[in-house]
Structure formats: structure tokens, C-alpha cells
Coordinates of N, CA and C in Angstrom, one line a residue:
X121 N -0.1 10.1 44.6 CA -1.4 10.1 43.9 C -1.3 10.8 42.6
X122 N -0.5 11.8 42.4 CA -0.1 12.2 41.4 C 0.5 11.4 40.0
X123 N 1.3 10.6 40.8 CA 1.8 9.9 40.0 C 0.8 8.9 39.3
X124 N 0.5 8.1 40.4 CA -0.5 7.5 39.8 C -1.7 7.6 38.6
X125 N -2.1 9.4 38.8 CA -2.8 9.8 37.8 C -2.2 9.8 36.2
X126 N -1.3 10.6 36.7 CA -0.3 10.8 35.5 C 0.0 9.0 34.3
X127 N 0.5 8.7 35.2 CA 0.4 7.4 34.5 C -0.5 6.2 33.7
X128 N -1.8 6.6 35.0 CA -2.9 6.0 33.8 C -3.6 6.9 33.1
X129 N -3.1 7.9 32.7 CA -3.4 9.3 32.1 C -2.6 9.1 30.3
X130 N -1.1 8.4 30.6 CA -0.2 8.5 30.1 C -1.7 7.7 28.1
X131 N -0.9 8.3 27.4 CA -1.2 8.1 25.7 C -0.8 6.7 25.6
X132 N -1.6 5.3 25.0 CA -0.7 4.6 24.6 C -0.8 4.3 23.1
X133 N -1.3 5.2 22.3 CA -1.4 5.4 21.1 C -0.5 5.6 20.3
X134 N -0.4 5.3 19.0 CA 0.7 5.8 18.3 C 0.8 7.3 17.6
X135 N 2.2 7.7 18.6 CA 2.1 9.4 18.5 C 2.5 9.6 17.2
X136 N 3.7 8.9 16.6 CA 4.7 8.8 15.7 C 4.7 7.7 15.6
X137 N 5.0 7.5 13.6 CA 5.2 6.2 12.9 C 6.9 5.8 13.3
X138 N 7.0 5.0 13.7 CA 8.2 4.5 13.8 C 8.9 3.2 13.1
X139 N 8.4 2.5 12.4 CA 8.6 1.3 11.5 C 7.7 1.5 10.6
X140 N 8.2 1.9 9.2 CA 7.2 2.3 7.8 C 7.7 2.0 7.0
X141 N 6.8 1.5 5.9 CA 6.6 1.0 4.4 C 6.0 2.6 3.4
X142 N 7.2 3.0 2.3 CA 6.6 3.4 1.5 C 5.7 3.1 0.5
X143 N 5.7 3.2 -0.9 CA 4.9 3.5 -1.7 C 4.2 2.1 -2.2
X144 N 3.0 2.0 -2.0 CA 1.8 0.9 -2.8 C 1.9 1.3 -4.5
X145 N 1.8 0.8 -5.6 CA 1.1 1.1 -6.7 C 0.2 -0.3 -7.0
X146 N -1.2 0.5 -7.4 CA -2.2 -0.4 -7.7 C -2.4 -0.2 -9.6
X147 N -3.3 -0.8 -10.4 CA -4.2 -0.7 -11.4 C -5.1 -2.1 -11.6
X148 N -6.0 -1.5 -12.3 CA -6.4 -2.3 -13.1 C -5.8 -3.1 -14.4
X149 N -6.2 -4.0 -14.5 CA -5.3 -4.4 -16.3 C -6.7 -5.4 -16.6
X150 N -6.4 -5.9 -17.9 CA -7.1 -6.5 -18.7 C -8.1 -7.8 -17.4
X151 N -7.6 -8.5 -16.9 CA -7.8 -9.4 -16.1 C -8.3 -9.3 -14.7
X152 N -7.9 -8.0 -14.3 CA -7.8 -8.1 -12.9 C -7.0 -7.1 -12.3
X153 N -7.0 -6.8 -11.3 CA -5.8 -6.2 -10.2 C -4.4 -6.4 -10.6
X154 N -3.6 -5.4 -10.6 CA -2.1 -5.5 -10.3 C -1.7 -4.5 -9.0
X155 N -0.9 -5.2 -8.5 CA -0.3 -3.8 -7.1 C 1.2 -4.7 -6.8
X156 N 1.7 -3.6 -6.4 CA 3.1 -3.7 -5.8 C 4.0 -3.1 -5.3
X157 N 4.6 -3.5 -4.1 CA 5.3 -2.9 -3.2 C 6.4 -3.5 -2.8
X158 N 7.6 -2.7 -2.8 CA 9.1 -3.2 -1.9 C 8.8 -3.3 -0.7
X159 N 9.8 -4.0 -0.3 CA 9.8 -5.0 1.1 C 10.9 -4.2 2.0
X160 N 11.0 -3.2 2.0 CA 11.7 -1.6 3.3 C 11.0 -1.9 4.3
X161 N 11.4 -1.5 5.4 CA 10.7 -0.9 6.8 C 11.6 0.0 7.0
X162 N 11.4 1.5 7.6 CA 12.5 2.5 7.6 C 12.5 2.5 9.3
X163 N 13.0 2.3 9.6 CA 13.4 3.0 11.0 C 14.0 4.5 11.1
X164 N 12.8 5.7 10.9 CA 13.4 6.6 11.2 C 13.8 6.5 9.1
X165 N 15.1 7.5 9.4 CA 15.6 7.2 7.8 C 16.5 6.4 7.1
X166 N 16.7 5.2 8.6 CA 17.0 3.8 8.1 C 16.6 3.2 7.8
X167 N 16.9 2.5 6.9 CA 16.2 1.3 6.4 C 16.7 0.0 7.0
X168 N 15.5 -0.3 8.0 CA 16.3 -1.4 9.4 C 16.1 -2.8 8.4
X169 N 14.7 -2.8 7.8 CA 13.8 -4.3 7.3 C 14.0 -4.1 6.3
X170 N 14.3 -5.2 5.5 CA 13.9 -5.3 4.1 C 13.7 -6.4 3.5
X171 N 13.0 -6.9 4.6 CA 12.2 -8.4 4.0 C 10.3 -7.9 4.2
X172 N 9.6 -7.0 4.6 CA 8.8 -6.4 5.0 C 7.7 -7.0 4.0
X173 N 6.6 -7.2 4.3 CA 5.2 -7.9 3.3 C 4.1 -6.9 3.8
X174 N 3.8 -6.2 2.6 CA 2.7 -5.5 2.5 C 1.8 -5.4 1.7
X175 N 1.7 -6.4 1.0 CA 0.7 -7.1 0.1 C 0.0 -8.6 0.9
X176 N -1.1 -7.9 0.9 CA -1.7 -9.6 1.6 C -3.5 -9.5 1.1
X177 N -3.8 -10.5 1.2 CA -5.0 -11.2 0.5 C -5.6 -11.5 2.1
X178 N -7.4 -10.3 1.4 CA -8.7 -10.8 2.4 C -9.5 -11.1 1.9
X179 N -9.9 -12.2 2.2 CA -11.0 -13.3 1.9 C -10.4 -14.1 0.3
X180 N -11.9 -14.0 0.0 CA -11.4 -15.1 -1.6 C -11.4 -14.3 -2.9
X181 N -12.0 -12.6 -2.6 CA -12.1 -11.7 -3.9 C -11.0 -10.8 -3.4
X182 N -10.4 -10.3 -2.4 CA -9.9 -8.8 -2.3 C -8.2 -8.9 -1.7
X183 N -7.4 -8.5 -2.4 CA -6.0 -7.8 -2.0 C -5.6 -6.4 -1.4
X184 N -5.3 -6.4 -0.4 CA -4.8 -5.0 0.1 C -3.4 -4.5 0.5
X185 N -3.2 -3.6 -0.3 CA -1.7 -3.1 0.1 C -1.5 -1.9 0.9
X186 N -0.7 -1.9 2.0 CA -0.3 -0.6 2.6 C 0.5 -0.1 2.7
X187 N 1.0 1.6 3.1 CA 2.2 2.2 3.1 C 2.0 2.5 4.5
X188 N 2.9 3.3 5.2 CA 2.9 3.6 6.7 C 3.5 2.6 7.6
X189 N 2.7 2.8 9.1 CA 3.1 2.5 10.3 C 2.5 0.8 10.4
X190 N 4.0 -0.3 10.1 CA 4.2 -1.5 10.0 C 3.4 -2.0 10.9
X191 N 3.5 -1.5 11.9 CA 2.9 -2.1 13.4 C 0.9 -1.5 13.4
X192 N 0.6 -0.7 12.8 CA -0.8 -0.5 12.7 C -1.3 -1.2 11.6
X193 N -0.4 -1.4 10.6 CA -0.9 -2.4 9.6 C -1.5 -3.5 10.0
X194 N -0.2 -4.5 10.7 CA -0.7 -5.6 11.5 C -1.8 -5.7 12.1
X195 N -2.5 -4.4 12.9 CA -3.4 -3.9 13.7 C -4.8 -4.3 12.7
X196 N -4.5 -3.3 11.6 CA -5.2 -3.6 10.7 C -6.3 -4.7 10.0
X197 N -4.7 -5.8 9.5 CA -5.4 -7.2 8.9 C -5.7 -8.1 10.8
X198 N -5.7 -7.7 11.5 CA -6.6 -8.8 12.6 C -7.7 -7.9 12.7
X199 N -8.1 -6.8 12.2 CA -9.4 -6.4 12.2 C -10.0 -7.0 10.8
X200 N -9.4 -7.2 9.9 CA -9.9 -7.8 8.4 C -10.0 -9.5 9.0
X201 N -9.0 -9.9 9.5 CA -9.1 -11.3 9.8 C -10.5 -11.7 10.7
X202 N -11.1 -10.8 11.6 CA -12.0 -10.8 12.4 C -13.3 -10.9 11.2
X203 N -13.0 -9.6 10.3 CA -14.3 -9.3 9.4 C -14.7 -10.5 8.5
X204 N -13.6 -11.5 8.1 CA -13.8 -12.5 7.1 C -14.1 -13.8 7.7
X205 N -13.3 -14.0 9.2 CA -14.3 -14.8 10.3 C -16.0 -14.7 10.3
X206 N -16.4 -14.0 10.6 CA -17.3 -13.1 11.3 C -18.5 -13.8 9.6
X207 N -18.2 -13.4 8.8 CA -18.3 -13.1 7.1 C -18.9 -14.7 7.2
X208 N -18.0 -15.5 7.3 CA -17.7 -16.7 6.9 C -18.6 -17.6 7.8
X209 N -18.8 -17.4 8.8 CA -20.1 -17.9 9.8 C -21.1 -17.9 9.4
X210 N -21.2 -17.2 8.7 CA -23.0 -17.1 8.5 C -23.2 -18.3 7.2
X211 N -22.4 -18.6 6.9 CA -22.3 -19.8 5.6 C -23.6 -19.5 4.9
X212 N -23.4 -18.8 4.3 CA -25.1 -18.6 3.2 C -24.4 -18.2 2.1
X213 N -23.1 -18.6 1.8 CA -22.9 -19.0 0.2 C -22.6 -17.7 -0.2
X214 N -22.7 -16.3 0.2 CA -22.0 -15.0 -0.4 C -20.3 -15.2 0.7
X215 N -20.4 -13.9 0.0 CA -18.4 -13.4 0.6 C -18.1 -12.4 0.2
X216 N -17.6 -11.6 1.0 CA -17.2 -10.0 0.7 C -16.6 -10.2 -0.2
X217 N -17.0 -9.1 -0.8 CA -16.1 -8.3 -2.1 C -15.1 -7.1 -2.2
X218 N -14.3 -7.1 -2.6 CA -13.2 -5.5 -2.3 C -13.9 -4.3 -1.9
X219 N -15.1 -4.7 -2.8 CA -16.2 -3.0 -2.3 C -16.6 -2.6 -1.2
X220 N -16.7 -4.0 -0.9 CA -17.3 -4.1 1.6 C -16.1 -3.3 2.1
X221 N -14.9 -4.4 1.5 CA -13.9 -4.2 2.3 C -13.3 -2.8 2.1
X222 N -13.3 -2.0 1.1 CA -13.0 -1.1 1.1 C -13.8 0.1 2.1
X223 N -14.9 -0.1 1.6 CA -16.1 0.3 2.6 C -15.9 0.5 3.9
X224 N -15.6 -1.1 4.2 CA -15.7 -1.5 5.6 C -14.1 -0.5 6.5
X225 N -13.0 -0.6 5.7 CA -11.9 0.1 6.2 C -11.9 1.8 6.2
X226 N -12.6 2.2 5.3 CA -12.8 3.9 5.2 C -13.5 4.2 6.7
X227 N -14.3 3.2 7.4 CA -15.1 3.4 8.3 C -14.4 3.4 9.5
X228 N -13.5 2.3 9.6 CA -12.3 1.7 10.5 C -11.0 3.3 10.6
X229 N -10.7 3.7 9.1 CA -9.6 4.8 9.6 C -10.5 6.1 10.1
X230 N -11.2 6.5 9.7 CA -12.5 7.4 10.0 C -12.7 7.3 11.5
X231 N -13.0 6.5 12.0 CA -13.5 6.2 13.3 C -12.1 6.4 13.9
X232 N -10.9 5.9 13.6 CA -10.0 6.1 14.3 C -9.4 7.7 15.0
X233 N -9.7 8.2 13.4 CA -9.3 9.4 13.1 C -9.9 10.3 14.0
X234 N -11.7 10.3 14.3 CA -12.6 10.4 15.4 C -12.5 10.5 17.1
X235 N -11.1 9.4 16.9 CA -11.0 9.4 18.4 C -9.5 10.0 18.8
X236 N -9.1 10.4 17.3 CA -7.8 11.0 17.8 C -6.1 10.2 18.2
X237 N -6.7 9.1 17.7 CA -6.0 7.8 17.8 C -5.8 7.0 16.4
X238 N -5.4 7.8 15.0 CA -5.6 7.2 13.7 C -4.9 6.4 13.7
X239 N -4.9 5.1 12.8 CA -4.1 3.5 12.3 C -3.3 4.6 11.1
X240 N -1.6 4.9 11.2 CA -1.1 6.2 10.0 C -0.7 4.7 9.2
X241 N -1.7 4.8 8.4 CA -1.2 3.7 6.8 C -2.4 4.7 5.8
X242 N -2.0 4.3 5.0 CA -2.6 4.8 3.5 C -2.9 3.4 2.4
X243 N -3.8 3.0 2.7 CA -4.2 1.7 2.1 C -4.8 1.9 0.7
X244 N -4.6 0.6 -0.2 CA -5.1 0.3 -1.5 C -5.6 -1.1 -1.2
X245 N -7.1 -1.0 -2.0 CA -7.6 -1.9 -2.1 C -8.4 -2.7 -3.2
X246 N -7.8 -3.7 -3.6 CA -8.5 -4.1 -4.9 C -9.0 -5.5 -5.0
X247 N -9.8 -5.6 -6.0 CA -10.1 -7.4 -6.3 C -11.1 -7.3 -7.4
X248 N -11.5 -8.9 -7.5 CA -12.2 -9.4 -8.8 C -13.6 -9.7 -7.7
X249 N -15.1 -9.9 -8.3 CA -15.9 -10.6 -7.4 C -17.1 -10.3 -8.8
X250 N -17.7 -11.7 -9.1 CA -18.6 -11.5 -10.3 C -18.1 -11.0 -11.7
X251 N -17.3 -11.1 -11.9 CA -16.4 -10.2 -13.2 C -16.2 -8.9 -13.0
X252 N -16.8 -8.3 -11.6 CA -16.3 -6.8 -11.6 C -15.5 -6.6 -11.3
X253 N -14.0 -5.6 -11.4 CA -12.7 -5.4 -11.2 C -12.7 -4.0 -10.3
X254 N -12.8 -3.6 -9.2 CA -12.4 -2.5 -8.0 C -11.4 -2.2 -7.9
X255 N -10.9 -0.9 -7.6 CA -9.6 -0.2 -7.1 C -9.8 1.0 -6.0
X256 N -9.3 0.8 -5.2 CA -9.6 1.7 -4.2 C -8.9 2.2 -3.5
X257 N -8.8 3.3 -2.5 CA -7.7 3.9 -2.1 C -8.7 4.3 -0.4
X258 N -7.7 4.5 0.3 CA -8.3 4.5 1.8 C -7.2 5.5 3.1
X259 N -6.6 6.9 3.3 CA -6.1 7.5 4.0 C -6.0 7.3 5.4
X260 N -5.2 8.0 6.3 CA -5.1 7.5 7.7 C -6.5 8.2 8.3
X261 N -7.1 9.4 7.6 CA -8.1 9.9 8.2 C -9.2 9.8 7.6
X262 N -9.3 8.6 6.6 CA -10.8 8.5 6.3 C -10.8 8.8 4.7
X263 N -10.1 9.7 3.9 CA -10.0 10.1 2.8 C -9.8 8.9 2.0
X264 N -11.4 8.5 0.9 CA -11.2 7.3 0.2 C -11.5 7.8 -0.9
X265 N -11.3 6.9 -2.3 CA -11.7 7.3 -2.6 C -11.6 5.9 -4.3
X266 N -12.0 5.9 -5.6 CA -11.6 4.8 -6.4 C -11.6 5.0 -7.8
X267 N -10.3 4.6 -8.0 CA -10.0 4.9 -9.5 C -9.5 3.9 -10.3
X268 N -9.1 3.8 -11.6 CA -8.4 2.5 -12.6 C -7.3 2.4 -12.0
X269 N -6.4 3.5 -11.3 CA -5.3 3.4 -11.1 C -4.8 4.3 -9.6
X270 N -4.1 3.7 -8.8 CA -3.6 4.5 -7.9 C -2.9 4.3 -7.2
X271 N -1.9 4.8 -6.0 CA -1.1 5.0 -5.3 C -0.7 5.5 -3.9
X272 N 0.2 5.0 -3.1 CA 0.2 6.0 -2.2 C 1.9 6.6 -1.7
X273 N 1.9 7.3 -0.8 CA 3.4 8.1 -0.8 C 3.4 8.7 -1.7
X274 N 5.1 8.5 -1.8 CA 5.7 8.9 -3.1 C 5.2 8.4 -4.4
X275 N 4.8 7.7 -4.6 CA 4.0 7.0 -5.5 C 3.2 7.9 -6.0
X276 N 2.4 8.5 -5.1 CA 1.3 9.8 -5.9 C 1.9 10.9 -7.0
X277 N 3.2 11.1 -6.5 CA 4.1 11.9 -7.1 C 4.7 11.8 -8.3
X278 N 5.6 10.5 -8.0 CA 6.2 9.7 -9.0 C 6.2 8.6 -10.2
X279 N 4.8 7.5 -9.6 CA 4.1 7.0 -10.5 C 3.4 7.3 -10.9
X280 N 2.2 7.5 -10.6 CA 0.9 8.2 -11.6 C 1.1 9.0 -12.5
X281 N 2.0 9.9 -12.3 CA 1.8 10.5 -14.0 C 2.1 9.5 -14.9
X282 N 3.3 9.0 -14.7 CA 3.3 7.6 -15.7 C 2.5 6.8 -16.1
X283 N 1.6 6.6 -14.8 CA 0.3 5.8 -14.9 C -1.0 6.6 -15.9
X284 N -1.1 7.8 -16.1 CA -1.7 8.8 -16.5 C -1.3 8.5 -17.7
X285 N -0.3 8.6 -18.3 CA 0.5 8.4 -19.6 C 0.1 7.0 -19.9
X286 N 0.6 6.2 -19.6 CA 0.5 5.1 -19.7 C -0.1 3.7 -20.3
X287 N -1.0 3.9 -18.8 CA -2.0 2.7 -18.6 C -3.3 2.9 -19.4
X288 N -3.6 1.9 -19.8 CA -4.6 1.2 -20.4 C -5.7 0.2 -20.1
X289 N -6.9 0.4 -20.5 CA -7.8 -0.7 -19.7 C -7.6 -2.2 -20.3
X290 N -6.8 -2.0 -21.6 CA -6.5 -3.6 -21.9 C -5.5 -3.9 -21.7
X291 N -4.3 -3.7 -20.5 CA -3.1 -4.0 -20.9 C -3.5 -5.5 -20.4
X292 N -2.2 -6.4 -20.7 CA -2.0 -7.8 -20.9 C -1.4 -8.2 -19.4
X293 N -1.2 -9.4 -19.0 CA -0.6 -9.3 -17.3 C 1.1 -8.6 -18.3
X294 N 1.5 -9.4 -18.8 CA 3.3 -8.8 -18.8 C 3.3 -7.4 -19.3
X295 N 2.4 -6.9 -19.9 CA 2.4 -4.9 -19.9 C 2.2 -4.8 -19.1
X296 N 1.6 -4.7 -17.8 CA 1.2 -4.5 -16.7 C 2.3 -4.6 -15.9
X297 N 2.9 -5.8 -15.7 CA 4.6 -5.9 -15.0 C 5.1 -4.7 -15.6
X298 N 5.2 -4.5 -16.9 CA 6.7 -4.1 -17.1 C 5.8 -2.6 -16.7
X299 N 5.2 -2.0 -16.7 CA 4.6 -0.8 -16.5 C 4.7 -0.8 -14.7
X300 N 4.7 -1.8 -14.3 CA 4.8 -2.0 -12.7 C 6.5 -1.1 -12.7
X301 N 7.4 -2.2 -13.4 CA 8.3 -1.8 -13.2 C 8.6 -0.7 -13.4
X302 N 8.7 -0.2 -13.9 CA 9.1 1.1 -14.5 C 8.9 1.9 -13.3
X303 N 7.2 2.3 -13.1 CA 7.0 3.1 -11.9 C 8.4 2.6 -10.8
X304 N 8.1 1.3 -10.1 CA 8.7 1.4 -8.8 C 10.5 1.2 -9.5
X305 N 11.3 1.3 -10.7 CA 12.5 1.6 -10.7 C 12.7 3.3 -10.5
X306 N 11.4 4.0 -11.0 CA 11.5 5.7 -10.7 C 11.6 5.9 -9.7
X307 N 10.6 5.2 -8.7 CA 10.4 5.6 -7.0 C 11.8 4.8 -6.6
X308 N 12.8 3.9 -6.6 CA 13.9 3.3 -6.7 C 14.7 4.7 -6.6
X309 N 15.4 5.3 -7.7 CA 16.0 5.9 -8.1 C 15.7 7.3 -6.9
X310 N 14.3 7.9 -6.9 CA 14.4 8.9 -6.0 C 13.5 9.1 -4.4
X311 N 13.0 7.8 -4.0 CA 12.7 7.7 -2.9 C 13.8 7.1 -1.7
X312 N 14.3 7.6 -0.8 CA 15.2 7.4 -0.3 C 14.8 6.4 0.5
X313 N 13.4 6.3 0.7 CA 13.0 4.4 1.5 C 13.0 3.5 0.9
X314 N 12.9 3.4 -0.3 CA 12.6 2.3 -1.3 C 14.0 1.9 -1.6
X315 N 13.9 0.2 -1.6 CA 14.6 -0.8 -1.2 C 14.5 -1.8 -2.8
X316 N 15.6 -2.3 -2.9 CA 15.3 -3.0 -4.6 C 15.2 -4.0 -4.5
X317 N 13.9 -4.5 -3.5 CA 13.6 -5.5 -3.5 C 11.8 -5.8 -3.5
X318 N 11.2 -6.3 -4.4 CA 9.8 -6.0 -4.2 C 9.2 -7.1 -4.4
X319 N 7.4 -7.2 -4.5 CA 6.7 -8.5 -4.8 C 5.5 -7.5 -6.0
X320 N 5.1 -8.7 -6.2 CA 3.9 -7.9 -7.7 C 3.1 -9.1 -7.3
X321 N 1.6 -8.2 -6.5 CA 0.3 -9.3 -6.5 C -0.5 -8.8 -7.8
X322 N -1.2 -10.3 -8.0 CA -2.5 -10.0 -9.3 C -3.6 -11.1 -8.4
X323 N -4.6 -10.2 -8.7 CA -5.8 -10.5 -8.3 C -6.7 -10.9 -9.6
X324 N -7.4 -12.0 -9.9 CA -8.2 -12.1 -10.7 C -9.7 -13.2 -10.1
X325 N -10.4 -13.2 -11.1 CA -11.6 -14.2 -11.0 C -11.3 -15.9 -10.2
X326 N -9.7 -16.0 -10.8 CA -9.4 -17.7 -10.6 C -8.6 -17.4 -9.6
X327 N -8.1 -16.4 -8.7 CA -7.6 -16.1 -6.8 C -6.5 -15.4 -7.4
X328 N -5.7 -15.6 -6.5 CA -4.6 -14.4 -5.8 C -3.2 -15.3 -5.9
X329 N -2.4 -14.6 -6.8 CA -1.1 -14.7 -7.0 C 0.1 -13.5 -6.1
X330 N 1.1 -13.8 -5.4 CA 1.8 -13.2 -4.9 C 3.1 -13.2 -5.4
X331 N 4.1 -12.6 -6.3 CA 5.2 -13.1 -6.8 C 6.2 -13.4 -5.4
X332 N 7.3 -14.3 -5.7 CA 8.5 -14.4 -5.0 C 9.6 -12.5 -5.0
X333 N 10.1 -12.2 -4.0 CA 10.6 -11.0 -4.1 C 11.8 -11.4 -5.1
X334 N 11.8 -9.7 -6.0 CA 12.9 -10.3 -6.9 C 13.4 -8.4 -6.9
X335 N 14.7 -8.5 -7.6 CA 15.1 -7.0 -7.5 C 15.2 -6.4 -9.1
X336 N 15.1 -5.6 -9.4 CA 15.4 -4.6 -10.3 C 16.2 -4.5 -11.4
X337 N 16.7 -4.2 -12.6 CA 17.9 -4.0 -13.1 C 17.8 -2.0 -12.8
X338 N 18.7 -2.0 -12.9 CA 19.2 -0.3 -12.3 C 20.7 0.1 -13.2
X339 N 20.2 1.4 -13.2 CA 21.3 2.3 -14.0 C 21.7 3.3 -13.1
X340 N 22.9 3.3 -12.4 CA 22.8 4.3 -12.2 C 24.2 5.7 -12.2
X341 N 24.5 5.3 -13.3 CA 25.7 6.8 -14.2 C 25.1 7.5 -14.9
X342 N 23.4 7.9 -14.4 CA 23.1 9.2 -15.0 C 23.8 10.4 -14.5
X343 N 23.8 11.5 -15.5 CA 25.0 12.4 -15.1 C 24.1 13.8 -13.9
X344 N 23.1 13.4 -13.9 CA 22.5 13.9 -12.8 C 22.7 13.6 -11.5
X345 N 22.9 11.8 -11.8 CA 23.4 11.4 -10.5 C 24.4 11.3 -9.9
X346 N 25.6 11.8 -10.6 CA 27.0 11.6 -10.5 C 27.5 12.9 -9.7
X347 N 27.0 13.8 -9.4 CA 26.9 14.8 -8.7 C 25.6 15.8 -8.5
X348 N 25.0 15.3 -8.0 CA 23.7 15.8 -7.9 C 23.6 17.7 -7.8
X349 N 24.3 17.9 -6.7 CA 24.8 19.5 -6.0 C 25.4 20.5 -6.9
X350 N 25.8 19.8 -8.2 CA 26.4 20.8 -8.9 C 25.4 21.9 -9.6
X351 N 26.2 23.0 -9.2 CA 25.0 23.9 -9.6 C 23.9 24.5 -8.8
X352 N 24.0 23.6 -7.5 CA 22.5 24.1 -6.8 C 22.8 25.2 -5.9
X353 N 22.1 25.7 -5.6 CA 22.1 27.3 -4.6 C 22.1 27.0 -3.1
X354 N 23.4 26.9 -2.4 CA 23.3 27.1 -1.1 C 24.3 25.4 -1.0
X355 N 24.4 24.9 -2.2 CA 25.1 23.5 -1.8 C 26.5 23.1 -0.9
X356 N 26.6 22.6 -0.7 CA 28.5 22.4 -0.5 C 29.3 21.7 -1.3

């Protein structure tokens, strides 16, 4: 009898992230949304996947990118796939906008968070709907919040200052790339999950573009990197 309890007693929640995607970078630009993310899944602090898609498009205004637990993501877009069903029935000629959806998902990790049972991703959410341009950010516990520009992971760390420096409310789509780039060759160089292989979605008024994955050019004979330990306190 014991046993029995124990067992339907047993957690089947996720205790620990075990298959994860690091860092999202989102902005605004001249047109529309830019975001982008490499294609890593870490197993632990291997990197098992690296064909991984974390850029995906809900409904006809909004793109969402995530970092975290690969398998809650998924969890995720069949709750967005349900919302844009659901949306789409009532045929009366509107359609969510990134602002629902963002809305709608602060509610979704919140509640999770509530039951002690949180979805661990860190989401960005952006789109076009009426010429208005949204960016948004969404935690595993509910912490949302919306800016011109943002990030998640390492990203917070590594990109945004650049993005701070940077970015611009007119950049053009190819300043926007190459500012894309730059951030994720920095998170490249010092995120030990990130993979040199990525995709760059743009969201605009005329729908949703997803690049083909492509890799990087990389330097890497900086003389920082050629012996990193030299010098440090306690090294070998």
C-alpha cells in the first residue's frame, strides 16, 4: 500500500531543465521585429542538438522566441496553437496581436509558477498588427515586461549593452542583421552553449520571414584566447 501511495505521489513535473536553448535577441528596426537565435540544445553541458528551432510564428501578427527547457517550449506553442484555434473560430474578422499574446503567456508562466510546476523558458515576443511594432519579454515565473530591445540568458549580459550603444529606432533590415550579428558572434565567442549556427526571423506588416540557418565568420587568435589562465589566481 505504501508503495502504491508513493508512486501516485511520485512529481511528474519538470524538476530540472534537461534539453536547453540559450540566448533569444529581439529589437525593433525601422520595419518591424528582428530576433534571433542558434540552433544548440545542451544536454547538460553538451551540446547534443544543433539543428534546434526556436523561432516560430503565432497567428498572422506575432513571432516568439525562446531560451530554456526545449521540451516545455514545445508544451508551450500547443498551448499558443490551441489560443489561435480557439481565436480563429469565432471568424469575426479580428486576430490576436503580439500584445494578447504576450499578455496571454505572462498569465500561462504565472499560473504555472502558482502551482509550483513552472514551463523554465524565458520567452520574447514580438510583431507588427495595424502599424504598431511590440516587443516583449516573458520569465519562467511571470516576470514580463516591454522594451525596443531585448534578450534573454546570456544575452542580458552580453548583448544589450551593445544593443544600448547601438540600436536605433531607424535602423534599415541589413543594419539590423549586421547588429544581429555582432551581438550573437559576442555570445559565440563567450557562451559555452552557443553553437555557430543560427536563424534571423523579421516580422513585419506583409508576414513573417524565417532565414535558412547559416554560420558566422569567427576570429579566433585573440591573444586573450590563446591562453586564457595566464595570469589568473588559483589557475593550473
Amino acid at each position: 500500500m505504501d508503495t502504491l501511495l508513493s508512486s501516485e505521489g511520485d512529481s511528474q513535473r519538470t524538476q530540472y531543465p534537461y534539453v536547453t536553448g540559450t540566448s533569444v535577441i529581439g529589437f525593433k528596426y525601422k520595419d518591424g521585429i528582428l530576433m534571433a537565435a542558434d540552433m544548440g540544445g545542451s544536454y547538460g553541458s553538451t551540446i547534443r542538438y544543433k539543428s534546434v528551432e526556436r523561432l516560430k510564428q503565432v497567428g498572422k501578427h506575432s513571432l516568439i522566441g525562446a531560451s530554456g527547457e526545449i521540451s516545455d517550449f514545445q508544451e508551450i506553442l500547443k498551448y499558443l496553437d490551441e489560443l489561435i484555434l480557439h481565436d480563429n473560430m469565432w471568424d469575426d474578422g479580428n486576430s490576436l496581436g503580439p500584445k494578447e499574446v504576450h499578455n496571454y503567456l505572462t498569465r500561462v508562466m504565472y499560473n504555472r509558477r502558482n502551482k509550483f510546476d513552472p514551463l523554465w523558458n524565458s520567452l520574447i515576443i514580438g510583431g507588427v498588427k495595424n502599424g504598431h511594432k511590440y516587443l516583449g519579454s516573458v520569465g519562467m515565473i511571470g516576470v514580463h515586461f516591454e522594451d525596443d530591445h531585448v534578450a534573454t540568458g546570456f544575452g542580458n549580459h552580453l548583448a544589450r549593452p551593445i544593443l544600448r550603444e547601438e540600436w536605433r529606432a531607424d535602423l534599415t533590415f541589413e543594419e539590423g542583421v549586421k547588429l544581429l550579428e555582432k551581438c550573437m558572434r559576442n555570445l559565440l565567442y563567450r557562451d559555452r552553449s552557443a553553437v555557430n549556427k543560427l536563424q534571423i526571423a523579421k516580422i513585419t506588416e506583409e508576414g513573417l520571414t524565417v532565414s535558412q540557418p547559416y554560420s558566422l565568420k569567427t576570429f579566433w587568435n585573440f591573444a586573450a584566447f590563446e591562453n586564457p589562465t595566464v595570469g589568473a589566481t588559483g589557475s593550473w
